Short mmCIF file of C-alpha atoms and ligand atoms in Angstrom, two decimals:
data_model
loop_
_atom_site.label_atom_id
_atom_site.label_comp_id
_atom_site.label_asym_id
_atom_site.label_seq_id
_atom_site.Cartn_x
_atom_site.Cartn_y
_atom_site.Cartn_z
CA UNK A 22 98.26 -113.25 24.65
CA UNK A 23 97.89 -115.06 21.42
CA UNK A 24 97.37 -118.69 23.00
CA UNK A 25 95.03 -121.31 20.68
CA UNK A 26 94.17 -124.07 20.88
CA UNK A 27 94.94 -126.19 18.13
CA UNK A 28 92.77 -129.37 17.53
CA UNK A 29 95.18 -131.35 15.06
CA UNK A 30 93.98 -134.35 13.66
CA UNK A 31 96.67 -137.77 13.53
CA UNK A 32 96.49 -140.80 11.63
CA UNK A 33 94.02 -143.01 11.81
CA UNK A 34 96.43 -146.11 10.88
CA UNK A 35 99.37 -145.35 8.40
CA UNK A 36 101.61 -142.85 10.48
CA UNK A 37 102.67 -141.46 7.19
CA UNK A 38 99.36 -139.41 7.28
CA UNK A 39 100.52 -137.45 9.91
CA UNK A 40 100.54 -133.47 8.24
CA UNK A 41 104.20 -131.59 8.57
CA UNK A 42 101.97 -128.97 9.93
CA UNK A 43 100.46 -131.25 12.78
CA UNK A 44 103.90 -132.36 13.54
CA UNK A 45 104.98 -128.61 14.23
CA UNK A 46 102.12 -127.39 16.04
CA UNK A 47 102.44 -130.00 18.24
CA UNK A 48 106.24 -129.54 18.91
CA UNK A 49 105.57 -125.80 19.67
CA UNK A 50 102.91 -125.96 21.87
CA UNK A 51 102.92 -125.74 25.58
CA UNK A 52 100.72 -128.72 26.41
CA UNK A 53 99.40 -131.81 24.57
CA UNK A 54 95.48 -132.67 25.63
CA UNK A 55 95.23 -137.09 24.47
CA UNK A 56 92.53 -138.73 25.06
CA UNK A 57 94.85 -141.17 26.19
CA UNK A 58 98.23 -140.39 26.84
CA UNK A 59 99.56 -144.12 27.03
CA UNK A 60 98.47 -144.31 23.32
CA UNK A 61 99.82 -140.72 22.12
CA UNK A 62 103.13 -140.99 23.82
CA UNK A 63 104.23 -144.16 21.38
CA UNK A 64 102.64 -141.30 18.09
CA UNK A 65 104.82 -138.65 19.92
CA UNK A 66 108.29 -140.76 20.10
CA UNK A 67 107.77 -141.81 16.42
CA UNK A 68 107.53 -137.52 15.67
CA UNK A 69 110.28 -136.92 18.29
CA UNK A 70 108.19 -134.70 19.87
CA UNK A 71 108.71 -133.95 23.58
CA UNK A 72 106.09 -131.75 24.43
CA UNK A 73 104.23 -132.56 27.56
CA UNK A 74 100.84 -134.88 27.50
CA UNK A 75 97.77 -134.31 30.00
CA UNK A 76 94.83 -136.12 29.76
CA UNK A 77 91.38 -134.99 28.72
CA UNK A 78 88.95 -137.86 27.39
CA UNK A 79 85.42 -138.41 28.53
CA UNK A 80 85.48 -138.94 31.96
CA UNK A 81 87.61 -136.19 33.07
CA UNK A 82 86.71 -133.58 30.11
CA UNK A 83 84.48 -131.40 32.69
CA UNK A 84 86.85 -130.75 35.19
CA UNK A 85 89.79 -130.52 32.96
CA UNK A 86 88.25 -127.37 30.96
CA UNK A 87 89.03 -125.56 34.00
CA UNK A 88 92.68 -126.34 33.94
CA UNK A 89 93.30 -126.03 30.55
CA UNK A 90 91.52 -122.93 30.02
CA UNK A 91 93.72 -121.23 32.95
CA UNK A 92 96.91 -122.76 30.71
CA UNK A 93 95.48 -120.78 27.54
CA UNK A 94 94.81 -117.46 29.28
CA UNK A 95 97.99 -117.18 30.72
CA UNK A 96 98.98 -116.84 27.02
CA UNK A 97 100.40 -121.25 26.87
CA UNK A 98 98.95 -122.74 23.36
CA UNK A 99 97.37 -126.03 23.76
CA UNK A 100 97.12 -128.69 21.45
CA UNK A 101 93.89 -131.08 21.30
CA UNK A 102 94.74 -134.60 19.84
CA UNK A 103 92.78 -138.13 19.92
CA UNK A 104 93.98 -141.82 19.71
CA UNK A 105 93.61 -141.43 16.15
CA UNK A 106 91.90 -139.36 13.66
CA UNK A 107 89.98 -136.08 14.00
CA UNK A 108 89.18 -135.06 17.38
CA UNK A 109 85.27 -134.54 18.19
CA UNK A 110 84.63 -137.24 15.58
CA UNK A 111 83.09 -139.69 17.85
CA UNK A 112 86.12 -138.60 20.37
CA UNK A 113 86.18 -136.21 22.93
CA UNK A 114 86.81 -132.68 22.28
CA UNK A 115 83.43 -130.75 22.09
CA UNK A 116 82.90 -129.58 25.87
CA UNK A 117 87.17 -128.14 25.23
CA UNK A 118 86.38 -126.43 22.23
CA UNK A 119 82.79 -124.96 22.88
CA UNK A 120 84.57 -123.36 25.97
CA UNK A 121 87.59 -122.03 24.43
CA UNK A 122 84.86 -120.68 22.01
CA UNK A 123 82.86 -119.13 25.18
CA UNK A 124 86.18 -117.59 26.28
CA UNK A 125 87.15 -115.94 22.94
CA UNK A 126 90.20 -118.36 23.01
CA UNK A 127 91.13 -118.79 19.05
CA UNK A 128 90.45 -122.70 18.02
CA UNK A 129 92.48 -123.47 15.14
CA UNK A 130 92.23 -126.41 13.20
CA UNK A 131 94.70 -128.87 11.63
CA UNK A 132 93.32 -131.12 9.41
CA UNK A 133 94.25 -134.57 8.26
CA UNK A 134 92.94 -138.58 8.13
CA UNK A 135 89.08 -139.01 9.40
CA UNK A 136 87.77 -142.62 8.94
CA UNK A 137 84.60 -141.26 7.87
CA UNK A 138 85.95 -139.20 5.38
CA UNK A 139 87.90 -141.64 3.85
CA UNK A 140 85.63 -144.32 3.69
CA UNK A 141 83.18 -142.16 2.02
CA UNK A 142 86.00 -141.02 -0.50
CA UNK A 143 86.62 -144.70 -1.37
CA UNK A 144 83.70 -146.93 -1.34
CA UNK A 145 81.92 -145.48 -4.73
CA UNK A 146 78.43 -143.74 -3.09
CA UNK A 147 76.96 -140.68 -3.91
CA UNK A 148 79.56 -138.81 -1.57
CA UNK A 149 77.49 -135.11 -2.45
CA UNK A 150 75.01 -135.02 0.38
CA UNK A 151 76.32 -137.25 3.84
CA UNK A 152 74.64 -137.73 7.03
CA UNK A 153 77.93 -139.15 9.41
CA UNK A 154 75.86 -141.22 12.07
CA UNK A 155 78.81 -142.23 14.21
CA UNK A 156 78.08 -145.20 16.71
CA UNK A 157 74.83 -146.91 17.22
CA UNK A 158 73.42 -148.17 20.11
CA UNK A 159 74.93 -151.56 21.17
CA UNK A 160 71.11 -152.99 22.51
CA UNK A 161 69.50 -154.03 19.27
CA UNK A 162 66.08 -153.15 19.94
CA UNK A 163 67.70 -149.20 20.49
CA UNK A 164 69.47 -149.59 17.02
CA UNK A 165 66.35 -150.97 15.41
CA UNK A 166 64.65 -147.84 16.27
CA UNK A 167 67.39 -145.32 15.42
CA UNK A 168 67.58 -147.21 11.82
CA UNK A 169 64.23 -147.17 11.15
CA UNK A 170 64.39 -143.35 11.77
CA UNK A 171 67.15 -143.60 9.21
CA UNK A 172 65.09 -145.53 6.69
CA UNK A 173 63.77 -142.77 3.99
CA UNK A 174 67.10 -140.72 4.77
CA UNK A 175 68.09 -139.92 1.14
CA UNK A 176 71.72 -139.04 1.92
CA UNK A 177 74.31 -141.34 2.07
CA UNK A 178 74.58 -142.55 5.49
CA UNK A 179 78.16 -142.89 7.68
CA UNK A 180 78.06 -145.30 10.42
CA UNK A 181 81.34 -146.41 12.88
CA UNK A 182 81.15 -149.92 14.37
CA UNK A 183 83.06 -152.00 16.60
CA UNK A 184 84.55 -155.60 15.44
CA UNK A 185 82.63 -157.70 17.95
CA UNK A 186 78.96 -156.27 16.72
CA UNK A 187 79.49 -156.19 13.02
CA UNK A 188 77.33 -158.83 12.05
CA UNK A 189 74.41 -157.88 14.36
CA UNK A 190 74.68 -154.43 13.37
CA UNK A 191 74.84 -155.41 9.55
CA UNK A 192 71.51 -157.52 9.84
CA UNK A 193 70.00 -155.25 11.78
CA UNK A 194 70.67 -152.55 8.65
CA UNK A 195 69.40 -155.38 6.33
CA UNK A 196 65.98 -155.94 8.23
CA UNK A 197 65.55 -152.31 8.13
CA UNK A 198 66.73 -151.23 4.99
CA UNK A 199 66.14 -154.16 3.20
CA UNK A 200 68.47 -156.32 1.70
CA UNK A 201 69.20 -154.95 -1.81
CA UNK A 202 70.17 -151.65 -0.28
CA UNK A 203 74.02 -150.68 -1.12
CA UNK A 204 76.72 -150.52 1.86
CA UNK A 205 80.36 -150.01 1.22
CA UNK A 206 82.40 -151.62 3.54
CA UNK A 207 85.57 -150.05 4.74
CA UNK A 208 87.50 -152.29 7.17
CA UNK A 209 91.14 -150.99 8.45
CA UNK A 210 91.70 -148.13 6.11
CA UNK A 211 95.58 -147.29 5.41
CA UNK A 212 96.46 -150.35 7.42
CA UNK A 213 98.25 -154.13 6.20
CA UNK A 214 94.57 -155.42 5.89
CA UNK A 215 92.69 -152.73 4.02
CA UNK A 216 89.16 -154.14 2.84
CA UNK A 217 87.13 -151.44 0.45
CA UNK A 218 84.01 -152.73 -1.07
CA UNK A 219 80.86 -151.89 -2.38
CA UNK A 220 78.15 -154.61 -1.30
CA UNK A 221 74.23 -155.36 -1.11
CA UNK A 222 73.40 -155.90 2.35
CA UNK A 223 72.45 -159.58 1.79
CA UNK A 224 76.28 -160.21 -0.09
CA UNK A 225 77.78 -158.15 2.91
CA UNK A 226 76.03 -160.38 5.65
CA UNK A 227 78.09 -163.64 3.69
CA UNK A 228 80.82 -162.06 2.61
CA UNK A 229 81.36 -161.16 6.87
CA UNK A 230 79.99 -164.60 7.66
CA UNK A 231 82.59 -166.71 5.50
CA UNK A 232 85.38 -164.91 6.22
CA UNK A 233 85.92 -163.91 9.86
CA UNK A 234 89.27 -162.18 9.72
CA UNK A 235 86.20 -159.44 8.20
CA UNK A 236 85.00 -158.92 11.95
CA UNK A 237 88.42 -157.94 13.19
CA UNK A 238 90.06 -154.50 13.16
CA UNK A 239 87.81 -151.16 12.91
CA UNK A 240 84.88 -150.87 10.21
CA UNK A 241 83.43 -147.53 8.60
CA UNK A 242 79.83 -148.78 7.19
CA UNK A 243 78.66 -146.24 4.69
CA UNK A 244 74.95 -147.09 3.37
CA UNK A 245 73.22 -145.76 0.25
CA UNK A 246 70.72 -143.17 0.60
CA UNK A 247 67.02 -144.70 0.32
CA UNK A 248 65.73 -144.37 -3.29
CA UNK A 249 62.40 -145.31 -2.42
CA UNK A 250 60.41 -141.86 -2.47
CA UNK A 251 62.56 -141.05 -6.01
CA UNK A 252 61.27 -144.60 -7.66
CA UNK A 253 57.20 -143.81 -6.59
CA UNK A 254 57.81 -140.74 -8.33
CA UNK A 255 59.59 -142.67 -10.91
CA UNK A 256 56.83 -145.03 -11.12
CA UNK A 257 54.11 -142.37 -11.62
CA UNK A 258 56.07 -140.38 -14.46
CA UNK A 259 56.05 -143.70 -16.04
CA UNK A 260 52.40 -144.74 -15.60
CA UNK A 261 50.92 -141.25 -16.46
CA UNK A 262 53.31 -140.40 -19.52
CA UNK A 263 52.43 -143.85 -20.45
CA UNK A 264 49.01 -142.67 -20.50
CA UNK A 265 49.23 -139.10 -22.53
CA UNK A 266 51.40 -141.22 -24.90
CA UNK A 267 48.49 -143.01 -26.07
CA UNK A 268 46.88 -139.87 -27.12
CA UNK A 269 48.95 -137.51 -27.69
CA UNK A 270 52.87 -136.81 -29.19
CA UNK A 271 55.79 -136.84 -27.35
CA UNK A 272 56.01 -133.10 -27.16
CA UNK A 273 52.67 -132.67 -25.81
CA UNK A 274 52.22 -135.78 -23.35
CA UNK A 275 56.04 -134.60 -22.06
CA UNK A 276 54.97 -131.10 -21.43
CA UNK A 277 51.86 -131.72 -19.70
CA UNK A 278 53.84 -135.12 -17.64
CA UNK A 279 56.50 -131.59 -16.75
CA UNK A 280 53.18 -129.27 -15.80
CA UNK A 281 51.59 -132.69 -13.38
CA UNK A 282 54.84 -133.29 -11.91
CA UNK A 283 56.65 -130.00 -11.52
CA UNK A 284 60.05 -131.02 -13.56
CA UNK A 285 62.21 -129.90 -15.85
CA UNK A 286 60.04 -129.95 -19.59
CA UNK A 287 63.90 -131.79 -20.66
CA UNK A 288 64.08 -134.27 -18.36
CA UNK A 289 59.80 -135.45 -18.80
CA UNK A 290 60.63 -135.41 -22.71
CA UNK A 291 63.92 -138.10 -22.34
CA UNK A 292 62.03 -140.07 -20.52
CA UNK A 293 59.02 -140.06 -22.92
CA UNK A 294 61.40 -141.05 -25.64
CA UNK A 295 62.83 -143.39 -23.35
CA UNK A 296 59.15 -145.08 -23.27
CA UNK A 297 58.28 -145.14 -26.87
CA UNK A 298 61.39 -146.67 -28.03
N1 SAM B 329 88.15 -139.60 15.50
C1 SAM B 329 88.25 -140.75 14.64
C2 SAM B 329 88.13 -140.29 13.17
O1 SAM B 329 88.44 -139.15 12.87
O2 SAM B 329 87.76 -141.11 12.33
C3 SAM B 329 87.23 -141.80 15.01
C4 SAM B 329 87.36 -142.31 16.40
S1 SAM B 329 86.17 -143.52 16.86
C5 SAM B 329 86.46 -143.66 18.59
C6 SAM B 329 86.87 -145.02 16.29
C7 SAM B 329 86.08 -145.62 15.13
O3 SAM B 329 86.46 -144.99 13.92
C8 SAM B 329 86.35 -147.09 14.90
O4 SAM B 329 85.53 -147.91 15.71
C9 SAM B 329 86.01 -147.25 13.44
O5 SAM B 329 84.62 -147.34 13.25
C10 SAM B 329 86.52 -145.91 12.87
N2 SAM B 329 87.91 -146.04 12.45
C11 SAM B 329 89.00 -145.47 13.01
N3 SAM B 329 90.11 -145.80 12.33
C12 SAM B 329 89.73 -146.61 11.32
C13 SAM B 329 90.40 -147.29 10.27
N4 SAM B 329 91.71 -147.21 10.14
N5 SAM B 329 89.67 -148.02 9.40
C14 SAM B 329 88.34 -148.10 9.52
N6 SAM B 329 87.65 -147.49 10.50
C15 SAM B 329 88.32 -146.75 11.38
#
């Protein structure tokens, strides 16, 4: 009784990212769970894989538990897969997995392409802290709200958008985070028209609007963290050390600046220097 069920990511365009190990698992496997099966069959003939397909997506993921679950305790391994990418990442999956979990079935994953991940890994922000945001709201008015909840967010930011509401969604992101703000841009990743760029919001908004093959295919948007709390801080260091400065050395108007502001004695004292010179 050592079923699993294995949630194996596929490729997200290039089908050279399939994994040798995602090609296996799903070969030994009793049963393939797609999202849609229509779409994994044509992934499947390119693998030569013959292993049987069921359905699970969104509108049948309740009911299908059931089923599946009775497949995996009669000791059958199940693989999870979506149309492309990781499953669970904005794609069904969860409801599957949280109930194997329930039922002490083993969930094992195979790893491979994620659209997120890769546009983060490409676009050139601070990839060290990420908040992945998946879809917003289509009504503008709902996505102006969730943004501006998103406004003093200092971690880079992962969004997924569809071709048809690129633009909207990009000004939208400009009103709210203001037009300066960096966004890198990653449009059909691993595909014939791969576009990876780092922008402003106000050069994204024309570089979309003069070139409309840009609101075709499928778009990772990946905004820079707000700065805004770290330059008021920023702006204070400078105005008090500024200050001491007149009165006092660098040493001592650095070490009090450290005491005021609760940093690093080092870091107070560079930028002391920094202000003298
Ligand atoms: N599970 C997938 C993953 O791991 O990335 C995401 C599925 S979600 C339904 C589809 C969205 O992912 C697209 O609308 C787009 O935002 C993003 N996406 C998927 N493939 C992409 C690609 N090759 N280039 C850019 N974005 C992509």
């Amino acid at each position: 009784m050592n079923a699993q069920l294995f949630v194996v990511a596929t490729p997200i365009g290039h089908l050279d990212d399939m994994t040798f190990r995602a090609i296996e698992v799903l070969k030994q496997v009793k049963l393939i769970a797609a999202e849609d099966t229509r779409q994994s069959i044509q992934l499947l003939k390119h693998f030569n894989i013959s292993t049987p397909l069921t359905a699970c997506h969104d509108h049948n993921e309740s009911h299908k538990i059931e089923q599946l679950l009775d497949t995996l305790k009669s000791g059958d391994s199940i693989a999870l897969i979506s149309d492309a990418g990781t499953p669970l990442i904005s794609d069904p999956g969860f409801k599957l997995v949280r109930a194997a979990q329930e039922h002490n079935i083993r969930v094992t994953p195979v790893p491979g392409a994620c659209a997120a991940i890769s546009a983060l890994s490409a676009v050139g922000l601070p990839s060290d802290r990420f908040s992945f945001e998946g879809f917003l709201p289509s009504r503008s008015s709902q996505r102006l709200s969730q943004l501006e909840q998103l406004k003093d967010e200092t971690q880079t930011l992962i969004f997924y958008e569809a071709p048809h509401r690129i633009l909207e969604c990009v000004k939208d992101m400009a009103q709210v985070f203001g037009s300066d703000r960096k966004v890198g841009f990653a449009r059909e990743i691993t595909k014939t028209f791969e576009t990876i760029k780092q922008f402003s919001f106000a050069e994204l908004i024309s570089f979309i609007e003069q070139d409309r093959n840009q609101q075709k295919g499928e778009i990772v948007l990946v905004v820079a963290g707000s700065t805004a709390q770290k330059d008021l801080q920023q702006e204070k260091l400078d105005e008090i050390l500024n200050r001491l400065l007149k009165d006092l050395s660098v040493k001592a108007a650095s070490q009090l600046a450290a005491d005021l502001f609760g940093i690093k004695k080092k870091i107070a004292y560079q930028r002391a220097l920094e202000l003298t010179q």
